[in-house]
């Protein structure tokens, strides 16, 4: 596995929320970015293309981060060698459970980020 | 044990053992006893509070149900005059309000308080007095809100209280104030419950219950409590702005003075949409307990449920604008929320697949809880599908605010919440009374409710698309929905008769009915270890090694009941529970749980009194009640928290010895403070959202004002930073044992805080900002006032620590208080920094 | 996009879908009996979603029934785990298709008015509990003021600006298009394209106070030529045949709130009554436009419409009220 981005022994519940948290930040960015542009567009020098471009860049960054988080989760899950239900009373089993759940959440977050970005492909103005 | 045993000694050993156990049981029983007579109501035991809470919530539901029947009767035929327009408007407003705030949320809190300690394998949740306070606040606030209709003074602006209608004092009388203040009071109780649940689930599980072994109910409740923490504060912030407008004419929602009614809609729905999931997830959590029991096997896809709970929890915060699809916001904004609203259907679907999968992989026993569960699922699927439809913004342009939405939301809430709650009632009733509810009546009730519901609500989809808006007290004939409405009314009454059957079943005297077996459904989880006629919860606290301990460890019940596990005794006469670590459930501390006290009721009564007096603008009464409340609160904290134990460590059995006092990050109080402040921070963020919202909607939101300037805000900011730094240093100084220096630092910090607050007020004060003139001074004042109020609380905490230090209650070793206060100060520092940096610098930057 | 195949699809859908089958007897306020471009597209979208929803519902419920009842053998964990996985994947796929489709449909529904494009513009202002309607002709020359009735030409896109004088109201003609709120302090926009002539009804769709239920208006879609002629006629004052009625109208102070073009009545508080006799309804879509109902409304508006701002005129002799009513009905 070459190098490690994060030490394998991160021991916290919060890693579970990585994917959804990235979705949340991305979503908030898209909303705020577009809302401010649409409210202030008379005073701004740039067009909607710039807004859509910004959302595009943010989406790529978010997707890369979600994928990276997913990879780490996959690693924590032992690359799928062990199947659920990780229900043993051991630290190992608990870690596998966290890995698997985080992986699932990363997948969901990936889809949710893509969904959030979809409108920018179709809607080209503040008002239709 | 030696292999050769003299029969005589064995008997003596047995007898000794039995006697020892009897003595333990006696002591436990005494310690956990519920007081008799009127003092019964001072009980804080989770089983008592849980039952009171649930009963009150059910009563409120019946009340709101009657209102719904009045509404349906009025709408049975066109041009009806059964109710006046005004009474109708009060009835539907109160129906929605009561169902959401006084039934849906509290009922899940009551289930959680009642059943969660057993499920987690602890004796009590960590802050039972807080639960009691929450219940009494809820009961007082609820009676106040409901009672208003008897005086023809109920709120009548719809349960989401849109301004400018609801802020209009001529058209909407005191009802709006009753709504705002009564419910703010209840929201505080909900936040208290959230703190209780999060700390309980994270820190009070049985030893060995790692996060991968937690009952799914606990997983769901953890997420739900987290959602409350982020969802309720925006509403509290909104209520604050709203009440300031109603009482003092601050123009937050008045367009003539720069306000905007849409700000309320944002704040309300940032609360309101997660709210739907806050009531839905706990009900599904009940299903996640019921389904495995009746499929007679562990749940399939435990991790998937965790995915669904966490995923829903997050996504539900990206949906709020779908209640505002027709307000004329930019299409691109609407589309983001449309997309997120579609995405949330994914985790919702996952839960349904998990349940079906578990049923497929098990041998299903079909009984009443299962019937309600499955029936609820069928109804909910329809609600979910119409939800996917209305999440498509263009379709919602037609459906919004029509009976289509009325149908949709009832399909979601009744299928996704009420049916599972009834399932839970039938399932857990033996834990309350030791007896089962009637199978026959349950089935009758189910079929009445199921058919009645569908007859009542399915036609409404059509009614709505044929153009009937919601919230109309009458409609003209021949619009294509005369007979549809009549059918709906008939269905509503059939549905109500089903509820009536349940009521009969619950209140039916069961004196002669034989006791149910202790685990009547043969469930696998720990709550079925608790005996309904004992208050102590678990006789002893076992170490957990499986997800379904009662299925997988056959001897566990005997071991627990014979007191062979941890904490089988209460030698020192204290209520005790085990505090464990977050991830792996390693025992960390013997936590002394506060017991019976009259303080929670007194606090609730006087805080309630303050809120109610405020409604009537009786300022002196408000002040007196607030001061008394504050006094009782201080007494509560002084005698009820951070007590210094009589010894360092305690033997909990099986050769394990644990400390009796832990401070800082592992302690329950620290977590409670942290969680409370996260919620508090969210409310502050909502106010800041308001500030920037006004900036976006105006070309110049300051309306030309230069105030509050940069000097005073930045001075205040610097002073706050200094005060905070001294606090951080003082904690270290205290730990190192230099008591005098510690006290001096506290005093210096206190003085700096006072100076910082005065400097903070100086900006808008000397700037001559009049909050009734325009939203800019109003929003600046409200943010500054918020921060200064928090500084005042900080000063009280500093003074408390000083007194505690002089009283010998806060020392280098016993230092919970200063840890928690410094944690508060971290949050205060962030609040102050954001406040003064923004109001001082932002108007200059744009 | 959808409209091209609209006829064919509607026919098939009406035959297949239970909802489609029920639309035949829907009233003048129905979104299921579309007479406008947007309503048509959304109706078809709805039928499509219903069909998809029915498939999902039947599959899930059959699976559930099978799982709890008619199950001969217990399925292995591996098999049911696959159900969870593929069920989820299917959900994602279906939602992706639906979302993409709806986003593609969106921009065509309410095109914005291009810069300098001449069009009929209507400003509607919501009041408790009535609608002020102002027409701006494409040539930009005249403004015609009316109330509680919106007329528009078939086949021509009309642009509306929506405002509110007091509470939040919502402008909605189900047969033509979706709704749009009227928010105090803001202007919102909507465009309508009627596809067939007819008289439709629009209710207020946002709760706005006591008589929210009694706030509606008529929407009349007319052939373009008829519309142009109607608008031209509205620029002229009404003929004032009933001079006695006008006298009573003015002497009782009605002109303090209402305007009648060509007379001294110039009030701005209540609806403009010029040509009121030619409107489909009175009282904001709640009573048929007859002399009797006008008289009743003058006499007891507070009974007919609780919370209305118009004072009642019970103290007037019936003949006087009848005279005013006749005069108003005569304003064609």
mmCIF file of N, CA and C in Angstrom, chain B residues 613-651:
data_model
loop_
_atom_site.group_PDB
_atom_site.id
_atom_site.type_symbol
_atom_site.label_atom_id
_atom_site.label_comp_id
_atom_site.label_asym_id
_atom_site.label_seq_id
_atom_site.Cartn_x
_atom_site.Cartn_y
_atom_site.Cartn_z
ATOM 1 N N UNK B 613 -46.087 34.723 31.643
ATOM 2 C CA UNK B 613 -46.272 36.128 31.988
ATOM 3 C C UNK B 613 -45.845 37.021 30.833
ATOM 4 N N UNK B 614 -44.779 36.601 30.153
ATOM 5 C CA UNK B 614 -44.302 37.394 29.017
ATOM 6 C C UNK B 614 -45.371 37.477 27.926
ATOM 7 N N UNK B 615 -46.107 36.361 27.741
ATOM 8 C CA UNK B 615 -47.176 36.353 26.750
ATOM 9 C C UNK B 615 -48.169 37.480 27.003
ATOM 10 N N UNK B 616 -48.467 37.674 28.293
ATOM 11 C CA UNK B 616 -49.449 38.695 28.637
ATOM 12 C C UNK B 616 -48.786 40.047 28.898
ATOM 13 N N UNK B 617 -47.505 40.132 28.569
ATOM 14 C CA UNK B 617 -46.728 41.349 28.766
ATOM 15 C C UNK B 617 -46.785 41.819 30.215
ATOM 16 N N UNK B 618 -46.835 40.858 31.138
ATOM 17 C CA UNK B 618 -46.810 41.174 32.565
ATOM 18 C C UNK B 618 -45.349 41.153 32.997
ATOM 19 N N UNK B 619 -44.684 42.289 32.811
ATOM 20 C CA UNK B 619 -43.219 42.279 32.933
ATOM 21 C C UNK B 619 -42.737 42.025 34.337
ATOM 22 N N UNK B 620 -43.475 42.552 35.344
ATOM 23 C CA UNK B 620 -43.001 42.337 36.715
ATOM 24 C C UNK B 620 -43.075 40.877 37.098
ATOM 25 N N UNK B 621 -44.195 40.231 36.724
ATOM 26 C CA UNK B 621 -44.319 38.805 37.011
ATOM 27 C C UNK B 621 -43.207 38.032 36.315
ATOM 28 N N UNK B 622 -42.941 38.418 35.062
ATOM 29 C CA UNK B 622 -41.875 37.766 34.320
ATOM 30 C C UNK B 622 -40.567 37.872 35.093
ATOM 31 N N UNK B 623 -40.286 39.065 35.564
ATOM 32 C CA UNK B 623 -39.022 39.293 36.250
ATOM 33 C C UNK B 623 -38.938 38.461 37.535
ATOM 34 N N UNK B 624 -40.034 38.499 38.306
ATOM 35 C CA UNK B 624 -40.032 37.764 39.568
ATOM 36 C C UNK B 624 -39.851 36.273 39.311
ATOM 37 N N UNK B 625 -40.612 35.746 38.361
ATOM 38 C CA UNK B 625 -40.507 34.319 38.041
ATOM 39 C C UNK B 625 -39.086 33.975 37.590
ATOM 40 N N UNK B 626 -38.491 34.844 36.767
ATOM 41 C CA UNK B 626 -37.158 34.559 36.264
ATOM 42 C C UNK B 626 -36.153 34.502 37.402
ATOM 43 N N UNK B 627 -36.279 35.452 38.325
ATOM 44 C CA UNK B 627 -35.324 35.496 39.442
ATOM 45 C C UNK B 627 -35.470 34.242 40.300
ATOM 46 N N UNK B 628 -36.716 33.851 40.580
ATOM 47 C CA UNK B 628 -36.923 32.646 41.390
ATOM 48 C C UNK B 628 -36.379 31.425 40.646
ATOM 49 N N UNK B 629 -36.657 31.371 39.346
ATOM 50 C CA UNK B 629 -36.137 30.269 38.548
ATOM 51 C C UNK B 629 -34.616 30.200 38.666
ATOM 52 N N UNK B 630 -33.994 31.363 38.537
ATOM 53 C CA UNK B 630 -32.537 31.413 38.592
ATOM 54 C C UNK B 630 -32.038 30.892 39.944
ATOM 55 N N UNK B 631 -32.735 31.279 41.015
ATOM 56 C CA UNK B 631 -32.338 30.821 42.347
ATOM 57 C C UNK B 631 -32.412 29.300 42.453
ATOM 58 N N UNK B 632 -33.532 28.726 42.008
ATOM 59 C CA UNK B 632 -33.667 27.275 42.077
ATOM 60 C C UNK B 632 -32.641 26.573 41.187
ATOM 61 N N UNK B 633 -32.368 27.191 40.046
ATOM 62 C CA UNK B 633 -31.404 26.587 39.126
ATOM 63 C C UNK B 633 -30.027 26.508 39.789
ATOM 64 N N UNK B 634 -29.653 27.599 40.448
ATOM 65 C CA UNK B 634 -28.355 27.618 41.123
ATOM 66 C C UNK B 634 -28.312 26.561 42.227
ATOM 67 N N UNK B 635 -29.439 26.470 42.963
ATOM 68 C CA UNK B 635 -29.500 25.468 44.026
ATOM 69 C C UNK B 635 -29.321 24.072 43.435
ATOM 70 N N UNK B 636 -29.988 23.849 42.313
ATOM 71 C CA UNK B 636 -29.924 22.558 41.634
ATOM 72 C C UNK B 636 -28.470 22.228 41.275
ATOM 73 N N UNK B 637 -27.788 23.221 40.670
ATOM 74 C CA UNK B 637 -26.424 22.951 40.231
ATOM 75 C C UNK B 637 -25.509 22.761 41.447
ATOM 76 N N UNK B 638 -25.748 23.586 42.479
ATOM 77 C CA UNK B 638 -24.866 23.530 43.647
ATOM 78 C C UNK B 638 -24.983 22.195 44.377
ATOM 79 N N UNK B 639 -26.226 21.757 44.612
ATOM 80 C CA UNK B 639 -26.356 20.532 45.413
ATOM 81 C C UNK B 639 -26.509 19.287 44.556
ATOM 82 N N UNK B 640 -26.700 19.467 43.275
ATOM 83 C CA UNK B 640 -26.991 18.290 42.459
ATOM 84 C C UNK B 640 -25.876 17.833 41.543
ATOM 85 N N UNK B 641 -24.871 18.663 41.325
ATOM 86 C CA UNK B 641 -23.853 18.270 40.357
ATOM 87 C C UNK B 641 -22.464 18.334 40.975
ATOM 88 N N UNK B 642 -21.556 17.616 40.359
ATOM 89 C CA UNK B 642 -20.136 17.638 40.713
ATOM 90 C C UNK B 642 -19.892 17.490 42.205
ATOM 91 N N UNK B 643 -20.643 16.570 42.836
ATOM 92 C CA UNK B 643 -20.420 16.319 44.267
ATOM 93 C C UNK B 643 -19.104 15.593 44.485
ATOM 94 N N UNK B 644 -18.417 15.977 45.557
ATOM 95 C CA UNK B 644 -17.166 15.294 45.867
ATOM 96 C C UNK B 644 -17.493 13.993 46.590
ATOM 97 N N UNK B 645 -17.052 12.862 46.041
ATOM 98 C CA UNK B 645 -17.400 11.567 46.651
ATOM 99 C C UNK B 645 -16.634 11.344 47.954
ATOM 100 N N UNK B 646 -17.152 10.396 48.768
ATOM 101 C CA UNK B 646 -16.525 10.150 50.063
ATOM 102 C C UNK B 646 -15.251 9.338 49.922
ATOM 103 N N UNK B 647 -15.054 8.689 48.780
ATOM 104 C CA UNK B 647 -13.820 7.932 48.565
ATOM 105 C C UNK B 647 -13.436 8.031 47.087
ATOM 106 N N UNK B 648 -12.203 7.658 46.791
ATOM 107 C CA UNK B 648 -11.694 7.810 45.440
ATOM 108 C C UNK B 648 -12.287 6.778 44.487
ATOM 109 N N UNK B 649 -12.275 5.519 44.966
ATOM 110 C CA UNK B 649 -12.632 4.436 44.065
ATOM 111 C C UNK B 649 -13.693 3.564 44.691
ATOM 112 N N UNK B 650 -14.322 2.788 43.827
ATOM 113 C CA UNK B 650 -15.346 1.902 44.340
ATOM 114 C C UNK B 650 -15.236 0.556 43.633
ATOM 115 N N UNK B 651 -15.429 -0.505 44.422
ATOM 116 C CA UNK B 651 -15.411 -1.854 43.873
ATOM 117 C C UNK B 651 -16.803 -2.136 43.289
#
